[in-house]
Short mmCIF file of C-alpha atoms in Angstrom, two decimals:
data_model
loop_
_atom_site.label_atom_id
_atom_site.label_comp_id
_atom_site.label_asym_id
_atom_site.label_seq_id
_atom_site.Cartn_x
_atom_site.Cartn_y
_atom_site.Cartn_z
CA MET A 1 1.89 13.89 38.60
CA LYS A 2 4.13 13.85 41.08
CA ASN A 3 7.28 16.17 42.14
CA GLY A 4 6.42 17.78 38.23
CA LYS A 5 5.73 14.10 36.58
CA LEU A 6 3.92 13.15 35.46
CA VAL A 7 3.79 9.62 36.88
CA ALA A 8 3.98 6.36 34.04
CA ALA A 9 3.07 2.83 33.61
CA GLN A 10 4.55 0.02 31.22
CA ILE A 11 2.21 -2.61 30.69
CA GLY A 12 4.10 -5.12 28.03
CA CYS A 13 8.16 -5.47 27.96
CA GLY A 14 8.57 -6.91 24.58
CA LYS A 15 10.97 -6.34 22.13
CA PHE A 16 9.75 -3.39 21.32
CA ALA A 17 8.97 -1.26 24.63
CA TRP A 18 12.78 -1.67 24.82
CA ALA A 19 13.35 -0.45 22.48
CA GLN A 20 11.34 2.39 21.81
CA ASP A 21 9.26 3.28 24.80
CA LEU A 22 11.10 1.97 28.35
CA VAL A 23 14.37 3.57 26.85
CA ASN A 24 11.79 6.84 25.78
CA LEU A 25 9.74 6.97 28.83
CA THR A 26 12.86 6.69 31.34
CA HIS A 27 15.22 10.32 29.32
CA HIS A 28 11.78 11.79 29.21
CA PRO A 29 12.37 15.13 31.03
CA ASP A 30 8.09 15.24 32.59
CA VAL A 31 7.82 11.62 33.03
CA THR A 32 9.34 9.00 35.80
CA LEU A 33 8.69 5.53 35.17
CA LYS A 34 7.04 3.50 38.13
CA TRP A 35 6.08 0.48 37.05
CA VAL A 36 6.50 -2.54 34.44
CA CYS A 37 4.52 -5.06 33.77
CA ASP A 38 4.70 -8.02 31.81
CA VAL A 39 2.90 -11.27 31.52
CA ASN A 40 6.03 -13.40 32.13
CA PRO A 41 6.80 -12.03 35.32
CA ALA A 42 10.72 -11.96 34.29
CA ASN A 43 10.02 -9.98 31.54
CA ALA A 44 8.56 -7.26 33.77
CA ALA A 45 11.76 -7.83 36.50
CA ARG A 46 13.61 -7.72 33.55
CA ALA A 47 13.19 -4.70 32.09
CA ALA A 48 12.61 -3.03 35.96
CA GLU A 49 16.42 -4.24 36.27
CA HIS A 50 17.88 -2.45 33.57
CA PHE A 51 15.78 0.62 33.64
CA SER A 52 15.62 0.95 37.58
CA VAL A 53 11.73 1.12 37.66
CA PRO A 54 11.18 0.94 41.03
CA HIS A 55 8.19 -1.50 40.69
CA GLN A 56 6.81 -4.93 38.67
CA THR A 57 3.75 -7.01 38.45
CA SER A 58 3.24 -9.41 36.11
CA ASP A 59 -1.23 -7.59 36.63
CA PHE A 60 -2.47 -5.35 34.90
CA MET A 61 -4.74 -4.49 37.63
CA GLU A 62 -1.70 -3.04 39.76
CA VAL A 63 -0.88 -1.26 37.79
CA ILE A 64 -4.42 0.94 36.90
CA ASN A 65 -5.34 0.63 41.06
CA ASP A 66 -1.79 2.82 41.98
CA PRO A 67 -4.25 6.63 42.77
CA GLU A 68 -0.62 7.47 41.69
CA VAL A 69 0.28 6.09 37.80
CA ASP A 70 -1.52 9.13 35.28
CA PHE A 71 -1.27 7.65 32.42
CA ILE A 72 0.14 3.93 30.97
CA LYS A 73 1.68 2.74 27.57
CA ILE A 74 0.53 -0.41 26.23
CA ALA A 75 2.83 -2.67 24.07
CA THR A 76 1.17 -6.28 24.32
CA SER A 77 -0.53 -8.14 21.79
CA HIS A 78 -3.31 -7.02 19.86
CA GLU A 79 -5.82 -9.40 21.24
CA ALA A 80 -5.12 -7.18 25.49
CA HIS A 81 -5.52 -3.41 24.27
CA LEU A 82 -9.02 -3.46 24.70
CA PRO A 83 -9.94 -5.47 28.94
CA ILE A 84 -6.60 -2.86 29.40
CA ILE A 85 -8.15 0.44 28.13
CA GLU A 86 -10.88 -0.37 29.60
CA ALA A 87 -10.19 -0.97 33.03
CA ALA A 88 -7.27 2.46 32.16
CA ALA A 89 -10.21 4.54 31.37
CA LYS A 90 -13.64 3.51 34.17
CA ALA A 91 -9.99 4.28 37.27
CA GLY A 92 -9.46 7.63 34.94
CA LYS A 93 -5.60 6.72 33.73
CA HIS A 94 -4.63 8.38 30.13
CA ILE A 95 -4.00 5.87 27.07
CA PHE A 96 -0.25 5.76 25.26
CA CYS A 97 -0.95 2.97 23.08
CA GLU A 98 0.70 0.87 20.57
CA LYS A 99 -1.36 0.08 16.95
CA PRO A 100 -3.11 -1.22 16.01
CA MET A 101 -5.58 0.11 18.42
CA ALA A 102 -7.60 -3.01 17.96
CA MET A 103 -7.46 -5.45 15.39
CA VAL A 104 -11.48 -5.67 14.66
CA ASP A 105 -13.93 -2.56 13.87
CA GLU A 106 -16.41 -3.67 17.49
CA GLU A 107 -12.94 -4.08 20.07
CA ALA A 108 -12.28 -0.47 18.94
CA TYR A 109 -15.78 0.92 19.39
CA LYS A 110 -15.57 -0.19 23.27
CA ILE A 111 -12.63 2.14 23.26
CA ILE A 112 -13.36 5.14 22.02
CA ARG A 113 -17.12 4.41 24.57
CA ALA A 114 -14.70 3.24 27.00
CA VAL A 115 -12.48 6.57 26.85
CA ARG A 116 -15.00 9.06 26.05
CA ARG A 117 -17.44 7.83 29.35
CA GLY A 118 -14.50 7.70 31.76
CA GLY A 119 -13.10 11.28 30.44
CA VAL A 120 -9.17 10.34 29.36
CA LYS A 121 -7.28 10.89 26.44
CA ILE A 122 -6.28 8.04 25.16
CA CYS A 123 -2.99 8.03 21.76
CA VAL A 124 -1.99 5.00 19.25
CA ASP A 125 1.26 5.18 18.52
CA LEU A 126 0.79 5.19 14.69
CA ASN A 127 4.14 6.93 14.61
CA ARG A 128 5.15 7.71 10.68
CA ARG A 129 2.70 10.06 10.71
CA MET A 130 5.02 13.07 13.77
CA SER A 131 8.13 12.03 12.01
CA PRO A 132 10.06 15.11 10.97
CA ALA A 133 10.66 13.95 7.18
CA MET A 134 6.77 13.07 7.36
CA GLN A 135 5.90 16.71 9.08
CA ALA A 136 8.15 17.70 6.20
CA LEU A 137 6.87 16.45 3.74
CA ARG A 138 3.58 17.52 4.36
CA ARG A 139 4.17 21.23 5.12
CA LYS A 140 6.44 21.30 1.21
CA TRP A 141 3.46 19.85 -0.08
CA LEU A 142 0.49 22.46 1.42
CA ALA A 143 2.70 24.78 0.57
CA HIS A 144 3.14 23.98 -4.24
CA ALA A 145 -1.14 22.91 -3.26
CA ALA A 146 -1.40 26.80 -2.62
CA ASP A 147 0.65 27.64 -4.50
CA PRO A 148 1.83 26.25 -6.71
CA LYS A 149 5.38 27.06 -8.78
CA HIS A 150 6.84 25.44 -10.93
CA ASN A 151 10.61 25.32 -13.00
CA PRO A 152 10.70 27.70 -16.37
CA TRP A 153 11.64 24.70 -17.80
CA ARG A 154 8.48 23.09 -17.26
CA TYR A 155 7.72 20.55 -19.93
CA ILE A 156 4.28 20.79 -21.59
CA GLU A 157 2.68 19.44 -24.60
CA LYS A 158 0.05 22.17 -25.52
CA VAL A 159 -1.79 24.47 -24.27
CA ARG A 160 -5.34 23.78 -22.77
CA GLU A 161 -6.98 23.78 -19.47
CA PRO A 162 -5.87 21.12 -17.09
CA LEU A 163 -7.86 17.79 -16.76
CA PRO A 164 -10.25 17.59 -14.02
CA GLU A 165 -8.15 14.07 -13.20
CA GLU A 166 -5.17 15.71 -14.11
CA ASN A 167 -4.10 17.56 -10.58
CA LEU A 168 -5.13 15.15 -8.40
CA PRO A 169 -2.73 13.97 -5.61
CA HIS A 170 -0.81 10.42 -4.97
CA MET A 171 -0.17 8.96 -2.78
CA VAL A 172 2.57 6.02 -3.37
CA ILE A 173 4.68 4.19 -0.30
CA ARG A 174 7.34 1.56 -0.63
CA ILE A 175 7.24 -1.36 2.08
CA GLN A 176 10.23 -3.93 0.76
CA ASP A 177 11.24 -5.87 4.30
CA GLU A 178 12.38 -9.77 5.01
CA SER A 179 9.18 -11.79 5.97
CA SER A 180 11.34 -12.78 9.37
CA SER A 181 11.21 -9.47 10.99
CA TYR A 182 7.33 -10.97 11.75
CA GLY A 183 6.88 -13.39 14.31
CA LEU A 184 4.30 -15.37 14.78
CA GLY A 185 2.80 -13.65 17.51
CA HIS A 186 1.53 -10.82 13.68
CA LEU A 187 0.73 -13.83 11.93
CA ASP A 188 -1.81 -16.33 14.94
CA PRO A 189 -5.03 -15.02 13.79
CA LEU A 190 -5.97 -14.67 17.00
CA THR A 191 -2.97 -12.92 18.92
CA GLY A 192 -1.66 -10.21 15.58
CA GLY A 193 -4.17 -10.80 13.29
CA GLY A 194 -1.35 -10.40 9.61
CA GLU A 195 0.48 -7.43 9.05
CA ILE A 196 -2.87 -5.56 7.06
CA ILE A 197 -3.59 -5.13 10.49
CA GLY A 198 -0.31 -5.61 11.84
CA GLU A 199 1.52 -2.77 10.53
CA SER A 200 0.31 -1.53 7.33
CA VAL A 201 -2.62 0.58 10.18
CA HIS A 202 0.52 3.16 10.24
CA TRP A 203 0.91 3.94 6.25
CA LEU A 204 -3.85 3.53 6.54
CA ASP A 205 -3.23 6.14 9.40
CA LEU A 206 -0.15 8.07 7.10
CA ALA A 207 -2.42 9.01 4.61
CA CYS A 208 -5.52 9.69 6.57
CA TRP A 209 -3.45 12.65 8.66
CA PHE A 210 -1.60 13.11 5.14
CA PHE A 211 -4.31 14.46 2.78
CA ALA A 212 -6.70 15.40 6.26
CA PRO A 213 -9.99 16.51 6.71
CA GLN A 214 -10.70 14.69 2.79
CA LEU A 215 -12.21 11.01 4.32
CA PRO A 216 -10.96 7.72 2.42
CA CYS A 217 -13.84 6.71 0.12
CA GLU A 218 -13.01 3.01 -0.98
CA ILE A 219 -10.52 0.31 -1.65
CA THR A 220 -9.18 -1.59 -3.14
CA ALA A 221 -6.21 -4.55 -2.13
CA TRP A 222 -5.00 -7.16 -3.58
CA GLY A 223 -2.09 -10.04 -2.17
CA SER A 224 -1.55 -11.93 1.23
CA SER A 225 -3.77 -10.56 4.54
CA ARG A 226 -0.95 -12.36 6.05
CA LEU A 227 2.14 -11.31 4.77
CA SER A 228 2.89 -8.66 1.23
CA HIS A 229 -0.47 -7.34 -0.44
CA GLY A 230 -1.06 -4.06 -1.69
CA ILE A 231 -3.45 -1.22 -1.64
CA HIS A 232 -5.52 1.98 -2.98
CA LEU A 233 -7.24 4.04 -0.89
CA ARG A 234 -9.65 6.30 -2.52
CA PHE A 235 -10.27 9.75 -0.61
CA ASP A 236 -13.00 11.78 -1.43
CA ARG A 237 -11.88 15.09 -2.76
CA GLY A 238 -10.35 13.07 -5.40
CA ALA A 239 -6.59 12.02 -3.38
CA SER A 240 -4.81 8.83 -2.81
CA MET A 241 -2.72 6.60 -1.62
CA THR A 242 -1.36 2.95 -3.19
CA LEU A 243 0.83 0.72 -1.28
CA ASP A 244 2.88 -1.99 -2.40
CA PHE A 245 4.37 -4.58 0.95
CA SER A 246 6.44 -7.05 -0.19
CA CYS A 247 7.69 -9.41 2.77
CA SER A 248 9.79 -10.57 -0.55
CA GLY A 249 12.91 -7.60 0.47
CA THR A 250 15.73 -7.40 2.58
CA PHE A 251 17.53 -5.47 5.53
CA ASP A 252 20.24 -4.85 3.27
CA PHE A 253 18.54 -2.13 1.57
CA PRO A 254 15.98 0.59 3.86
CA LYS A 255 13.03 -0.36 4.22
CA GLU A 256 10.29 2.62 3.14
CA LEU A 257 9.82 4.97 0.13
CA TYR A 258 7.51 7.34 -0.02
CA GLU A 259 6.98 9.85 -2.98
CA VAL A 260 4.11 13.03 -3.36
CA THR A 261 2.89 13.81 -6.77
CA ASP A 262 0.06 16.58 -7.14
CA ASN A 263 0.49 19.22 -9.83
CA ALA A 264 2.95 18.42 -12.04
CA ALA A 265 5.74 18.15 -8.81
CA LEU A 266 7.00 15.66 -7.24
CA PHE A 267 7.32 15.00 -2.52
CA ARG A 268 9.94 11.88 -2.06
CA SER A 269 10.82 10.82 1.12
CA LEU A 270 14.06 8.24 1.84
CA HIS A 271 13.31 6.19 4.38
CA PHE A 272 12.86 9.07 7.26
CA VAL A 273 16.41 10.25 6.27
CA GLU A 274 16.38 12.26 2.95
CA ASN A 275 13.77 14.37 1.60
CA ASN A 276 13.58 14.94 -1.79
CA TYR A 277 11.24 17.63 -3.97
CA TYR A 278 11.23 18.26 -7.89
CA GLY A 279 9.47 19.91 -10.36
CA MET A 280 9.41 22.73 -8.67
CA PRO A 281 11.84 26.00 -7.64
CA GLU A 282 12.44 25.66 -4.35
CA ASN A 283 13.69 22.12 -4.56
CA GLU A 284 16.37 21.92 -1.97
CA PRO A 285 17.08 18.26 -0.48
CA GLU A 286 15.60 18.35 3.76
CA PHE A 287 18.11 15.88 5.21
CA PHE A 288 16.81 14.52 8.94
CA GLU A 289 18.38 13.11 12.31
CA LEU A 290 18.98 9.28 13.19
CA GLN A 291 16.85 8.53 16.11
CA SER A 292 20.19 6.53 16.84
CA ASP A 293 23.08 6.69 15.20
CA PRO A 294 26.57 5.50 16.87
CA PHE A 295 28.27 6.29 13.15
CA PRO A 296 27.75 10.67 13.45
CA ASP A 297 30.84 11.98 11.46
CA MET A 298 29.69 9.98 7.97
CA GLY A 299 27.30 11.54 6.94
CA ARG A 300 24.11 12.85 6.77
CA GLY A 301 21.02 12.14 4.05
CA PHE A 302 20.18 8.64 2.39
CA GLU A 303 23.17 7.78 1.44
CA ALA A 304 24.90 7.98 4.34
CA PHE A 305 22.93 5.52 6.10
CA GLN A 306 23.56 2.98 3.12
CA ALA A 307 27.10 3.52 4.29
CA LYS A 308 26.65 3.39 8.45
CA TYR A 309 23.83 0.45 7.25
CA SER A 310 27.04 -1.69 5.71
CA ARG A 311 29.40 -0.34 8.60
CA ASN A 312 26.95 -1.45 11.12
CA VAL A 313 27.18 -4.35 10.08
CA ALA A 314 30.77 -5.26 8.60
CA GLY A 315 31.58 -8.61 10.31
CA SER A 316 28.01 -9.88 11.70
CA THR A 317 26.49 -12.96 11.60
CA ASN A 318 22.76 -11.81 12.48
CA ALA A 319 22.26 -8.18 10.92
CA LYS A 320 18.96 -7.90 13.84
CA ILE A 321 20.48 -9.07 16.24
CA GLN A 322 23.78 -6.48 15.17
CA GLU A 323 21.43 -3.16 15.26
CA ASN A 324 19.79 -4.18 18.89
CA THR A 325 23.23 -4.75 19.82
CA THR A 326 24.30 -1.01 17.96
CA PRO A 327 21.11 0.72 16.62
CA LEU A 328 21.06 2.18 13.77
CA ALA A 329 17.87 3.41 13.46
CA PRO A 330 16.09 6.44 11.19
CA ASP A 331 13.19 9.58 12.97
CA LYS A 332 10.29 7.36 12.48
CA GLY A 333 7.67 9.69 15.08
CA HIS A 334 7.81 8.13 19.05
CA ARG A 335 10.09 10.47 20.57
CA ALA A 336 7.84 13.12 18.87
CA MET A 337 4.40 11.30 19.35
CA LEU A 338 5.07 10.93 22.76
CA ASN A 339 6.08 14.81 23.75
CA ALA A 340 3.55 15.35 21.71
CA PHE A 341 0.81 13.44 23.78
CA ILE A 342 3.26 14.18 27.46
CA ARG A 343 2.47 18.15 26.19
CA CYS A 344 -1.76 17.56 25.85
CA LEU A 345 -1.66 15.68 28.72
CA LYS A 346 -0.37 18.51 30.32
CA GLU A 347 -1.95 21.29 28.46
CA ASP A 348 -4.51 19.58 27.80
CA GLN A 349 -4.88 19.91 24.03
CA PRO A 350 -6.37 17.08 21.63
CA SER A 351 -4.56 13.73 21.35
CA PRO A 352 -1.87 14.20 18.70
CA CYS A 353 -3.88 11.06 17.20
CA ASP A 354 -6.40 9.93 19.09
CA GLU A 355 -9.27 7.27 19.21
CA LEU A 356 -11.04 7.84 15.87
CA ALA A 357 -7.74 8.22 14.30
CA GLY A 358 -7.40 4.63 16.09
CA PHE A 359 -10.91 3.25 14.04
CA ARG A 360 -10.18 5.20 11.78
CA SER A 361 -6.55 1.90 11.15
CA THR A 362 -8.39 -0.91 11.37
CA TYR A 363 -11.85 -0.38 9.91
CA LEU A 364 -9.55 0.25 6.77
CA ALA A 365 -7.64 -2.68 7.45
CA GLN A 366 -9.92 -4.48 8.02
CA ARG A 367 -12.48 -3.39 5.43
CA ALA A 368 -8.58 -3.98 3.26
CA ILE A 369 -9.23 -7.19 3.87
CA GLN A 370 -12.66 -7.80 2.86
CA ALA A 371 -11.89 -6.38 -0.72
CA LEU A 372 -8.85 -8.50 -0.45
CA GLU A 373 -11.06 -11.62 -0.06
CA MET A 374 -13.78 -10.40 -2.05
CA LYS A 375 -11.20 -9.59 -4.96
CA ARG A 376 -12.90 -6.15 -5.72
CA THR A 377 -13.37 -2.35 -4.75
CA LEU A 378 -14.77 -1.65 -1.74
CA SER A 379 -16.51 1.18 -0.93
CA VAL A 380 -16.69 3.41 3.02
CA PRO A 381 -19.49 4.93 3.90
CA LEU A 382 -19.25 7.95 5.16
CA GLU A 383 -21.28 6.52 8.58
CA LYS A 384 -19.52 4.24 8.52
CA ILE A 385 -15.82 6.16 8.52
CA THR A 386 -17.34 8.86 11.50
CA PRO A 387 -19.07 7.07 13.75
CA CYS A 388 -20.87 8.59 16.72
CA ILE A 389 -20.40 7.38 19.63
CA GLN A 390 -21.03 8.66 23.10
#
């Protein structure tokens, strides 16, 4: 630490780093961003100038060898994570790593070993679990699961004992996106691995976090590991999650929808801006502030978000470029994850998304690809999902 602040270094200065990491790190009151690093020196120089970062390099070892650096943020292509993490852990640097932590199980095992032997903390930026909307949805579901209350007009066909499968919680995640969201780096098997590895680790992790301490025990998948696909994940105490990921959608409608059903109730989250609850007496909607909102006077909630989007892109010839110019973004948990990681470093607390969580999302993604290719349901063995690595 220097002057009471943690000293950070950004490794990887691409589009995501500009949209999240560099903004969040430079504005955090407990962080000093000392370095930016990118294999393309021009990218590092541009980031250093724009965000007023004093040091730049194209060699990540220069960053890691700096004794003042407390932690690094990795936002490189996926295949570069392992060598950077191993070097950082050996040097005693804490690690904040973009998802996926690794592309294959063996890489993940080596990362677990490296951070544990190095005595450092790692946080994997599987940020959905930290979004205010998902945190609120889980709190509401847990409260209902512990003490179910139903509206007086609840429909019951006849008086009978519920069947074993009637009250098992189920999560449905619908993702609709345009395939142009994903550059060839995402789809290249050497650098990105396709969208099950590159994106669906988010929702595999979210389900594991949401239903914890249940452990996943069975997985089925269909479609394409490179783009559109579906995944069904079952847990050992009966909970389940179904993901429908389509790359044939449109930016003109919000990307993410979440629904959880359990014990005659529905818990619904609309693109992180509005939660709705049905089937219970206390069912007032919850609204959540956007991370970036150029039109705060237009109200809150899902309909307001759609109206803001339409206004933001009106007259534009490229919605994606327009959104980069005047960002309109729901709070998906990026800042909350960074805040939690900073607290864990300063107060020596557990990581908000540690190496085991990072491993599980990678393992389940790879298992889903195997199930898709084999066209069959596969088990998730307990010894695989809970590895013993020193």
